[in-house]
PDB file of C-alpha atoms in Angstrom:
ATOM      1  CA  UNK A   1      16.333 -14.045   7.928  1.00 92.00           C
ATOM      2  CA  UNK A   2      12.623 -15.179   7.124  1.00 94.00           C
ATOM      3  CA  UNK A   3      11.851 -16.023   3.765  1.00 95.00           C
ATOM      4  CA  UNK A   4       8.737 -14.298   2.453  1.00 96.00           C
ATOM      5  CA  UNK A   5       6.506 -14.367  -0.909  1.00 96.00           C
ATOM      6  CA  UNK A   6       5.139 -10.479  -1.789  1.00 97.00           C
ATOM      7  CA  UNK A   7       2.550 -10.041  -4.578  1.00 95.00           C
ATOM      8  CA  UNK A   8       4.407  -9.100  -8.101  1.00 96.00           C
ATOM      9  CA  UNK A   9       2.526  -5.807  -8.514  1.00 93.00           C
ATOM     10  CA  UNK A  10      -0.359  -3.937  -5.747  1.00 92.00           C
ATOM     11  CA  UNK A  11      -4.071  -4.131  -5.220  1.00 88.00           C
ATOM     12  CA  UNK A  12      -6.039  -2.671  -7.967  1.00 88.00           C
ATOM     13  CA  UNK A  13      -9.299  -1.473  -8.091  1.00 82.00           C
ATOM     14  CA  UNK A  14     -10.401  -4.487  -9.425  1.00 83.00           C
ATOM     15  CA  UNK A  15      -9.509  -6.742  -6.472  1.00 85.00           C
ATOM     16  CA  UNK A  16     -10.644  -4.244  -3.762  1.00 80.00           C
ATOM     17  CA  UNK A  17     -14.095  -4.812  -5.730  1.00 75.00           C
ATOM     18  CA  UNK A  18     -14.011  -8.288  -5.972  1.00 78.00           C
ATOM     19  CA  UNK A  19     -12.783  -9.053  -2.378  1.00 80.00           C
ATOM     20  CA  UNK A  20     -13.033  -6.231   0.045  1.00 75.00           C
ATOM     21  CA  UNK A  21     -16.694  -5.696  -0.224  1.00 70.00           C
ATOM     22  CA  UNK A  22     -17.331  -9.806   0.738  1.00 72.00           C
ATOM     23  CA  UNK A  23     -15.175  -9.056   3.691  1.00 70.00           C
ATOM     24  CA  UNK A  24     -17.394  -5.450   3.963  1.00 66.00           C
ATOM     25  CA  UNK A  25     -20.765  -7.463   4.125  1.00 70.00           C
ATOM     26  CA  UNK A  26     -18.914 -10.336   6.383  1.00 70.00           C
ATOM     27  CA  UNK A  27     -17.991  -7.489   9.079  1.00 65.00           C
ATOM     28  CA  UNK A  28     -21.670  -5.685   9.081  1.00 65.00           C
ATOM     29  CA  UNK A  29     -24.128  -8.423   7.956  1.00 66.00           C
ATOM     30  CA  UNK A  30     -25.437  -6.264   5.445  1.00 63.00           C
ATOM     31  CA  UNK A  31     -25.144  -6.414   1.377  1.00 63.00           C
ATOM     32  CA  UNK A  32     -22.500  -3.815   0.306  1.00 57.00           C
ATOM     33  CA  UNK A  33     -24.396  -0.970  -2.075  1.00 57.00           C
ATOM     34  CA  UNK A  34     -22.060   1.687  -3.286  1.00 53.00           C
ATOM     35  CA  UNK A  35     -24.597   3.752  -4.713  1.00 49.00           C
ATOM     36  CA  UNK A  36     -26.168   4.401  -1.159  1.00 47.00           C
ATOM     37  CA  UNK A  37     -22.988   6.052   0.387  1.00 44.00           C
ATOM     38  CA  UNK A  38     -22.384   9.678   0.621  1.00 39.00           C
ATOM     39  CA  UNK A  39     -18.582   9.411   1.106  1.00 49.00           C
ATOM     40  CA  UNK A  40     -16.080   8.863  -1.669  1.00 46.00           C
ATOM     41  CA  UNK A  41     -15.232   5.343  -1.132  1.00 49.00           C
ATOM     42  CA  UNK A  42     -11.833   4.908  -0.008  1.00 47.00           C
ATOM     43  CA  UNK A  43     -10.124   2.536  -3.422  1.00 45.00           C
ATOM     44  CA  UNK A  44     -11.619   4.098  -6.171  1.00 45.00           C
ATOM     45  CA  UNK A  45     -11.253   6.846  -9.028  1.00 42.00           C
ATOM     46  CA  UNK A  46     -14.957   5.745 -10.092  1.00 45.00           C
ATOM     47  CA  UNK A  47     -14.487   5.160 -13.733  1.00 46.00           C
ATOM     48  CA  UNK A  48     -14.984   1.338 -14.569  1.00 53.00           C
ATOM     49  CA  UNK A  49     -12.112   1.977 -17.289  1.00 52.00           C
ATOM     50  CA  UNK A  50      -9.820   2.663 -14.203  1.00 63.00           C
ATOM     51  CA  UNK A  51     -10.358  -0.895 -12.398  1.00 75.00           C
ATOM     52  CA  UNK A  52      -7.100  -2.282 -13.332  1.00 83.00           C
ATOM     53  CA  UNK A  53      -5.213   0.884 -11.674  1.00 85.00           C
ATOM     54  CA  UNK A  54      -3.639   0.768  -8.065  1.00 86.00           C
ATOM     55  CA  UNK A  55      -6.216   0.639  -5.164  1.00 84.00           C
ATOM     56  CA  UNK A  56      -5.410   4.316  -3.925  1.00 83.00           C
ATOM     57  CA  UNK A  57      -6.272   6.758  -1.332  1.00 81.00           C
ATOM     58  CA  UNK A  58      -6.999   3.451   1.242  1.00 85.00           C
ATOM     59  CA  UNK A  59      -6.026   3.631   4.717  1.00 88.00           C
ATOM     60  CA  UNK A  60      -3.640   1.485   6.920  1.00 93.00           C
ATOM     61  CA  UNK A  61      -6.918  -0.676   8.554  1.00 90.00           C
ATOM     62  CA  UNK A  62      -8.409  -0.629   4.742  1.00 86.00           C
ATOM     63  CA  UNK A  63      -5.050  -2.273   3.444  1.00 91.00           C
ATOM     64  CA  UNK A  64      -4.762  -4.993   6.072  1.00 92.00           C
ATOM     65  CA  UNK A  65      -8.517  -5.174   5.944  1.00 88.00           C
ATOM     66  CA  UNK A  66      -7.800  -6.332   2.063  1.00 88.00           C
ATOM     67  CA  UNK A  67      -4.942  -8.524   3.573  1.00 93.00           C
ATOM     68  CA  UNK A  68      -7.142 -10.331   5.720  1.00 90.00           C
ATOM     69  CA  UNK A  69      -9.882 -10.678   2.408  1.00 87.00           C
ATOM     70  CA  UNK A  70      -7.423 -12.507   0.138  1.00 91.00           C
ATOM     71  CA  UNK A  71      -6.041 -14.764   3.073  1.00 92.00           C
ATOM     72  CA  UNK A  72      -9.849 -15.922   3.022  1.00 88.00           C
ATOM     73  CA  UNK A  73      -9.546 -16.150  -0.384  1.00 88.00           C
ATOM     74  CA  UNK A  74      -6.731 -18.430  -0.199  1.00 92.00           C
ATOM     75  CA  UNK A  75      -8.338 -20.617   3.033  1.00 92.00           C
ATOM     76  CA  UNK A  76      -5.384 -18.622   5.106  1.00 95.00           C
ATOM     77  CA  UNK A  77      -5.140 -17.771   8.170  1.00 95.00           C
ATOM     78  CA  UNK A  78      -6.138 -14.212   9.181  1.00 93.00           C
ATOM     79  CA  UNK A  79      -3.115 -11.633  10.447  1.00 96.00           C
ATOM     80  CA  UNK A  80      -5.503  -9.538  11.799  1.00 94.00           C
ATOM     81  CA  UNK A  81      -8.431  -8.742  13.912  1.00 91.00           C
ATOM     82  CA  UNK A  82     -10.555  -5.988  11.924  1.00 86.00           C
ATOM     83  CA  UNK A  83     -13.910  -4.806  12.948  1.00 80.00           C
ATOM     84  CA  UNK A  84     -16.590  -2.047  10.696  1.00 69.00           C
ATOM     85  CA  UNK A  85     -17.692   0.541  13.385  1.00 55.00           C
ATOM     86  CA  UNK A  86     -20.968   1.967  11.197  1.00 51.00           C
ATOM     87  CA  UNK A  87     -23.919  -0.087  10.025  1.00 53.00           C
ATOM     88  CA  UNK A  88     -25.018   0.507   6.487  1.00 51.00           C
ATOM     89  CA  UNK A  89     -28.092   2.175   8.056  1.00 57.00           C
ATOM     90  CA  UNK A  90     -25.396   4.228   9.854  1.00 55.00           C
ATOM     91  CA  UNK A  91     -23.445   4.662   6.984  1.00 51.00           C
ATOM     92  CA  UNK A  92     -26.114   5.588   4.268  1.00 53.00           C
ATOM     93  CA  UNK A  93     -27.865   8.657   6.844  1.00 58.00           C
ATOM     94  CA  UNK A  94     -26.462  12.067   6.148  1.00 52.00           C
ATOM     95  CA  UNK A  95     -27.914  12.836   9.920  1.00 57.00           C
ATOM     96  CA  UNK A  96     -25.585   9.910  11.364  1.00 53.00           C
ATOM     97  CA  UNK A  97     -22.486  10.224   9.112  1.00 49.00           C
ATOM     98  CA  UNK A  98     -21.166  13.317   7.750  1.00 50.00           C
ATOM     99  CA  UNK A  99     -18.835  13.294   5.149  1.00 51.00           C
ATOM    100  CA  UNK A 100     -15.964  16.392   4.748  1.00 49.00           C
ATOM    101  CA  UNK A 101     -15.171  17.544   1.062  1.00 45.00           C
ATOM    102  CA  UNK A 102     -13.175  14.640  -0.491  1.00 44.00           C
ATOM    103  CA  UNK A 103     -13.365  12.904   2.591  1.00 45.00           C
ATOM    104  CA  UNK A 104     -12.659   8.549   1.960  1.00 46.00           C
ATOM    105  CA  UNK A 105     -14.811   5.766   4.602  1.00 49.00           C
ATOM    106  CA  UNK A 106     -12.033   5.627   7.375  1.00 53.00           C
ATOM    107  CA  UNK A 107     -14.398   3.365   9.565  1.00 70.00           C
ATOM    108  CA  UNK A 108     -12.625   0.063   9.505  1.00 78.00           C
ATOM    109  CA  UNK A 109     -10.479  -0.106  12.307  1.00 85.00           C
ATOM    110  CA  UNK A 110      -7.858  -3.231  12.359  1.00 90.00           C
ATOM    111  CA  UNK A 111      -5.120  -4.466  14.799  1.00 92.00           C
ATOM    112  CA  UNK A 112      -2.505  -6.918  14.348  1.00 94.00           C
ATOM    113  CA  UNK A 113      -3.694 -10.401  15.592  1.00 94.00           C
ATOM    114  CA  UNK A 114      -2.671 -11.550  18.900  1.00 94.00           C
ATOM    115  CA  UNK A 115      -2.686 -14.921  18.192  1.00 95.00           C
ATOM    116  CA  UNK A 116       0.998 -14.506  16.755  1.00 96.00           C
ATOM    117  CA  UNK A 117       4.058 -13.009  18.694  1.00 94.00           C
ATOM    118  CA  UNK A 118       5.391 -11.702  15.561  1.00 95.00           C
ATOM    119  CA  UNK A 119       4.078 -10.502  12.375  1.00 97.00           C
ATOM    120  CA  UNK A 120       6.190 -12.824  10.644  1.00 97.00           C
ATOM    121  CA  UNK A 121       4.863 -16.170  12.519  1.00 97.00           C
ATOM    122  CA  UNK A 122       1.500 -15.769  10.174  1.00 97.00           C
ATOM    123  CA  UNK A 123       1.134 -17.543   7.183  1.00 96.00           C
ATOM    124  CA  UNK A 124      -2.321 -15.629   5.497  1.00 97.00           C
ATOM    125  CA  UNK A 125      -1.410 -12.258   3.477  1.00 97.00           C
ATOM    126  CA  UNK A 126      -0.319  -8.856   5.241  1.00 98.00           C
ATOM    127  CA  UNK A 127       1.675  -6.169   4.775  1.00 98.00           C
ATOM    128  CA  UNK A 128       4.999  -6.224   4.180  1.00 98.00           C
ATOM    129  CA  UNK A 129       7.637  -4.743   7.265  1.00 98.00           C
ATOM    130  CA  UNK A 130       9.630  -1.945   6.361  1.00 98.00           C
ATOM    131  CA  UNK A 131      12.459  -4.073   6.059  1.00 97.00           C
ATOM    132  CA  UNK A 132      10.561  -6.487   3.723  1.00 98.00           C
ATOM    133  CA  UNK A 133       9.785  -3.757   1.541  1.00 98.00           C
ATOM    134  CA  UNK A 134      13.084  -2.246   0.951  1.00 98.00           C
ATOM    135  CA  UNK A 135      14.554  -5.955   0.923  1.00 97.00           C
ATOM    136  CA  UNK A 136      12.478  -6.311  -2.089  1.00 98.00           C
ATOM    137  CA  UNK A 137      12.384  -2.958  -3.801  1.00 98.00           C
ATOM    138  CA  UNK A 138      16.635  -3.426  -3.789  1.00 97.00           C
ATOM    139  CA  UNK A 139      16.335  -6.864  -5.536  1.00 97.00           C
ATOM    140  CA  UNK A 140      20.205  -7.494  -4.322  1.00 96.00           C
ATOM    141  CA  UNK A 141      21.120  -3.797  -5.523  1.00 96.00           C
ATOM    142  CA  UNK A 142      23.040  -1.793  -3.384  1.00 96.00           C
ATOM    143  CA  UNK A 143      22.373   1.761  -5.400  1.00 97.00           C
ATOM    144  CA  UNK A 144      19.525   4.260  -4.198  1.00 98.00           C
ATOM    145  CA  UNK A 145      17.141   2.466  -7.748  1.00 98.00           C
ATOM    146  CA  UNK A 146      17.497  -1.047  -9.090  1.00 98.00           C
ATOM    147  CA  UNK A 147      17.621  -0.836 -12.348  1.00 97.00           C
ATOM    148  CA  UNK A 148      18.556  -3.121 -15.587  1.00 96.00           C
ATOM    149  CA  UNK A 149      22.119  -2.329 -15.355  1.00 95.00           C
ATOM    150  CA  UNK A 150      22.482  -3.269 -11.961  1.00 94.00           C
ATOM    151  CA  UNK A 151      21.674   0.045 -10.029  1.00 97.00           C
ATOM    152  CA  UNK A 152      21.964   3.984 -10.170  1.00 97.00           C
ATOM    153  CA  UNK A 153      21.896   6.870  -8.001  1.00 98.00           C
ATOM    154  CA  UNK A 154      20.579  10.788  -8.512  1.00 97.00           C
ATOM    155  CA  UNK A 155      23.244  12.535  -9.774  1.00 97.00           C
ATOM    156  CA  UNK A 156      24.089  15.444  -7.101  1.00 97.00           C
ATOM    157  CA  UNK A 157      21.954  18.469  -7.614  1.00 96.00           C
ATOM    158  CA  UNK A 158      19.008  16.548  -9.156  1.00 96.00           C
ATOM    159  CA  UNK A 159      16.965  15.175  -5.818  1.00 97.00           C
ATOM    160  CA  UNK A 160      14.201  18.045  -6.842  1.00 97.00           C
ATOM    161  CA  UNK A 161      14.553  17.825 -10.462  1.00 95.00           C
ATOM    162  CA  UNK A 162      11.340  16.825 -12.464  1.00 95.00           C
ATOM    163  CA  UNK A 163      12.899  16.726 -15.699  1.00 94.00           C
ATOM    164  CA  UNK A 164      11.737  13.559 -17.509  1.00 94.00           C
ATOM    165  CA  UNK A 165      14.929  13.535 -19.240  1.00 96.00           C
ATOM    166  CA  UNK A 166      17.027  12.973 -15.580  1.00 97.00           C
ATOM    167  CA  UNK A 167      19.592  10.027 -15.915  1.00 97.00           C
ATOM    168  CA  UNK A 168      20.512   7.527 -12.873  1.00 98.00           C
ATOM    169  CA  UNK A 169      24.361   7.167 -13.169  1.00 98.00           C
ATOM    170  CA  UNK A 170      23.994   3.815 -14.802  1.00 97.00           C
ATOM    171  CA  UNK A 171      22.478   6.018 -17.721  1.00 97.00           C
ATOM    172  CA  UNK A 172      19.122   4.177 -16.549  1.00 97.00           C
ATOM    173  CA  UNK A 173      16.004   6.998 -17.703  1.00 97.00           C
ATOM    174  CA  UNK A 174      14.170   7.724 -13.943  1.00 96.00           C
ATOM    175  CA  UNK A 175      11.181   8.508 -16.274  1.00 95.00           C
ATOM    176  CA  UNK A 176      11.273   4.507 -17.425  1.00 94.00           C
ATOM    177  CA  UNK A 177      11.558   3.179 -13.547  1.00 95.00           C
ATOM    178  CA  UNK A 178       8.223   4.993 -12.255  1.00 94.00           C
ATOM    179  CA  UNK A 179       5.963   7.761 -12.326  1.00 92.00           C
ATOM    180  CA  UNK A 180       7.306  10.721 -10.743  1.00 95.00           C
ATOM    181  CA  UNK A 181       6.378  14.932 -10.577  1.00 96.00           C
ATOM    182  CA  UNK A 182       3.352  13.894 -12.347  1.00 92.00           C
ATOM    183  CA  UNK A 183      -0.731  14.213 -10.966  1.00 86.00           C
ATOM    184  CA  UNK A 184      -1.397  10.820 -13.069  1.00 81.00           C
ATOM    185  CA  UNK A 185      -1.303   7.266 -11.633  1.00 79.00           C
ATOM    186  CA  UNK A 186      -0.721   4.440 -14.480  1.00 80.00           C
ATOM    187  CA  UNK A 187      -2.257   0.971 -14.557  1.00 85.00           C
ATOM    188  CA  UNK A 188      -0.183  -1.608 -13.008  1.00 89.00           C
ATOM    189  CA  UNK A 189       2.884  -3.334 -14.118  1.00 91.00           C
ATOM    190  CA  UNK A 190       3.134  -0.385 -16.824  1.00 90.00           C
ATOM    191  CA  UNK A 191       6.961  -0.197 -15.834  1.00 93.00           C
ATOM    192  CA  UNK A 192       9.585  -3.304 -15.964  1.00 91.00           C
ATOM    193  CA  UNK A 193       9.909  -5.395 -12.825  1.00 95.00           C
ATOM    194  CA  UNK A 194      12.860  -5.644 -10.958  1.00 96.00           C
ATOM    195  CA  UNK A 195      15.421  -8.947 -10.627  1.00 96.00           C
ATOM    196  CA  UNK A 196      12.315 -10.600  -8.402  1.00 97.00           C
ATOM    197  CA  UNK A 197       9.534  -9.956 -10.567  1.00 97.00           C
ATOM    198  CA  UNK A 198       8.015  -6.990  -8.861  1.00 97.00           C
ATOM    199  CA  UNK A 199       6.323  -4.277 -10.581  1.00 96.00           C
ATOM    200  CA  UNK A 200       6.055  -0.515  -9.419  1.00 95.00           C
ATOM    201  CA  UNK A 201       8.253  -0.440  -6.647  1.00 96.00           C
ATOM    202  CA  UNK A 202       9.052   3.219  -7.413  1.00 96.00           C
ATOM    203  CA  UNK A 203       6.198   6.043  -7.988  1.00 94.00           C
ATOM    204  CA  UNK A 204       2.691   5.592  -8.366  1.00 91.00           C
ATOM    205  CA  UNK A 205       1.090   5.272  -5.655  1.00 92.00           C
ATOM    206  CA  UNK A 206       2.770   4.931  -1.555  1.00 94.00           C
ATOM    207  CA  UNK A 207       2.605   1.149  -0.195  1.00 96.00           C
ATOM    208  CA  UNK A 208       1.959   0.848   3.726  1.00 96.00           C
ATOM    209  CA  UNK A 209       3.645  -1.127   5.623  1.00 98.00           C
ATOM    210  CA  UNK A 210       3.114  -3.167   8.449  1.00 97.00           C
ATOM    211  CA  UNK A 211       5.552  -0.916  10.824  1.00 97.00           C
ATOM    212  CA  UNK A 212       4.510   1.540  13.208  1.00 96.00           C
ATOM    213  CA  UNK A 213       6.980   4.600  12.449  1.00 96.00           C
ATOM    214  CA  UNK A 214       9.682   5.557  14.612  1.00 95.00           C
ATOM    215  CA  UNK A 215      13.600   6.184  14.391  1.00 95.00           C
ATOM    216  CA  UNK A 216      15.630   3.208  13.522  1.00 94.00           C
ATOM    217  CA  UNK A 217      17.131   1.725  16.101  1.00 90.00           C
ATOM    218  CA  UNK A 218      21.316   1.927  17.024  1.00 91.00           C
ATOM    219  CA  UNK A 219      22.996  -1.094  15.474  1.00 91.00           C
ATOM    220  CA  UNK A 220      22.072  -3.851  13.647  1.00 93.00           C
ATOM    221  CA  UNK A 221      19.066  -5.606  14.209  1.00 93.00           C
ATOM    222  CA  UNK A 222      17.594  -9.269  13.127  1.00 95.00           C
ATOM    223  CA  UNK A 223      13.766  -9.208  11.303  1.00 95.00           C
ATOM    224  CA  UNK A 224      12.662  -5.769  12.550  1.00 95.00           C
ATOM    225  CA  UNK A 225       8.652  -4.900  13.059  1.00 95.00           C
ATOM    226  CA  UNK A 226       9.309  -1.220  13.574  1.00 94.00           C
ATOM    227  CA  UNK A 227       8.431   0.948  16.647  1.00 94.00           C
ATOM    228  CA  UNK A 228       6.977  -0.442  19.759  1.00 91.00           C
ATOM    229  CA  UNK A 229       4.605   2.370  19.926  1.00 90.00           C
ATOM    230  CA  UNK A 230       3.603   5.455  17.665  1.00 91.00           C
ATOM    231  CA  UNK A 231       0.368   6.897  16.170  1.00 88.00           C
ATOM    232  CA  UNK A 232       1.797   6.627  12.329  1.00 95.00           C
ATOM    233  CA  UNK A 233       2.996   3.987  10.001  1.00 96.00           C
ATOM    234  CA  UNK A 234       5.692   3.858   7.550  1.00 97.00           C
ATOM    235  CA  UNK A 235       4.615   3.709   3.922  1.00 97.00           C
ATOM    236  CA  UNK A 236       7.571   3.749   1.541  1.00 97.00           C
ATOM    237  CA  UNK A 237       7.901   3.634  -2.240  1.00 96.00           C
ATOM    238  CA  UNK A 238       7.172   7.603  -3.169  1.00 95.00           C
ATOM    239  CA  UNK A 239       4.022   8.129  -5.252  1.00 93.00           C
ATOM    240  CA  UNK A 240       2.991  10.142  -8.807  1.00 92.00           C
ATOM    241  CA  UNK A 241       3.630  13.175  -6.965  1.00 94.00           C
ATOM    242  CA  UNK A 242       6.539  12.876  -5.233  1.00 96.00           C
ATOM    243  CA  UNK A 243      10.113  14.454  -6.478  1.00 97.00           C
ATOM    244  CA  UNK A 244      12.797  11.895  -7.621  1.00 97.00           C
ATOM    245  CA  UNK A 245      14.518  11.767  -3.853  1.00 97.00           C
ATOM    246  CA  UNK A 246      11.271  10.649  -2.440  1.00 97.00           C
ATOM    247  CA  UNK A 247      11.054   7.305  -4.558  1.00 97.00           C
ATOM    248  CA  UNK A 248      14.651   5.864  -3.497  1.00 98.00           C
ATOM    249  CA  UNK A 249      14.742   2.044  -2.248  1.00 98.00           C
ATOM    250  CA  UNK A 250      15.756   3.677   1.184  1.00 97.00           C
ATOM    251  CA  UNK A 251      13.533   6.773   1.473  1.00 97.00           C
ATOM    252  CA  UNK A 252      11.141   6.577   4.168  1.00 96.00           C
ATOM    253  CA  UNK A 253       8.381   8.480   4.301  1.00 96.00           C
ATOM    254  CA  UNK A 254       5.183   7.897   7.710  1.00 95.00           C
ATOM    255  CA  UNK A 255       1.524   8.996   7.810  1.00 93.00           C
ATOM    256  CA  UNK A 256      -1.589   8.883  10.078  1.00 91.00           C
ATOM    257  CA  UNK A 257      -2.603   4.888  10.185  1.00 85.00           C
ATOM    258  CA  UNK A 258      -6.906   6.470   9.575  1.00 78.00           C
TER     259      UNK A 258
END
């Protein structure tokens, strides 16, 4: 019932760059120096050329982390309380900090602010709920994709089916909606927006959410926030990976929050 503005396509590379690491050197007092960390850092491919590509491989408290760095940005107010647990010093000493194979900087640890009762009372950037998301990836269809003709579902039989040739049944190419099946991630806004102007909704990479994940509840319900309690968080949206049931406006999908 709340109005809400979400960005028209996700964080990229370039952003996480330009704004995360301010918030970085905010949290720890100390200038941010890629080059000194042993861990792969957790936005980034590596490859300047990539910079305009999705922020990836980020956790939940990285994501609301970069929330919290554009509301400053924007002179907004914060949604939530983040702290860094490691000093650089910490963070740059193989003895202190020892990174697994592949392993991404997991050490920001965020929490939704108490100074609102309800995720939806702040004004500064967050994370979309669950129902937010799917409210926006449906852009007023009522099929499993929006599409230019209006909406289209799988055709039965073809939830698995990787074949780039696989037609909604609006006659809508799945192929032109997202990337799908695939172990490639595109630059953004590569595929057409939806009705509201919003750009890789389907594929690519997952999108968190602001909801902790749990069953949905019996009956309808007003502005949701997800489960009271739970150790995981929605994300939603599928990713290059996933197989074409996985990227439906209603497929829900939950991982660790670190």
């Amino acid at each position: 019932t709340r109005s809400f503005y979400m960005m028209t396509h996700e964080f990229t590379q370039a952003m996480f760059e330009e704004l995360v690491w301010l918030y970085y050197e905010e949290q720890t007092g100390a200038t941010y120096d890629e080059s000194g960390f042993f861990c792969e850092q957790p936005y980034y491919f590596g490859a300047d050329s990539r910079i305009d590509m999705q922020a990836e491989s980020i956790t939940w408290h990285w994501a609301v982390a970069a929330a919290n760095a554009l509301s400053d940005y924007e002179y907004r107010e914060r949604c939530y309380v983040c702290s860094y647990d490691l000093t650089v010093e910490e963070r740059q000493d193989p003895d202190t900090y020892v990174c697994e194979e592949d392993e991404t900087d997991d050490d920001m640890s965020c929490y939704q602010s108490p100074d609102f009762d309800s995720i939806y009372d702040c004004a500064g950037y967050r994370l979309p709920t669950e129902a937010e998301w799917e409210y926006a990836a449906r852009s007023n269809s009522e099929q499993a994709f929006w599409t230019p003709n209006g909406g289209g579902n799988l055709p039965t039989g073809t939830e698995m089916d990787c074949d780039p040739t696989l037609q909604l049944t609006d006659g809508t190419l799945l192929v032109e909606m997202g990337s799908y099946c695939t172990n490639v991630i595109t630059t953004i806004a590569q595929y057409q927006s939806n009705d509201w102007g919003l750009f890789d909704m389907y594929g690519g990479v997952s999108e968190w959410t602001n909801d902790l994940a749990g069953a949905y509840p019996e009956g309808p319900v007003t502005d949701p926030t997800g489960a009271s309690t739970a150790d995981i968080r929605i994300v939603r949206g599928g990713r290059f990976k996933s197989k074409p049931y996985e990227l439906r406006s209603a497929a829900r999908s939950n991982m660790g929050d670190n």
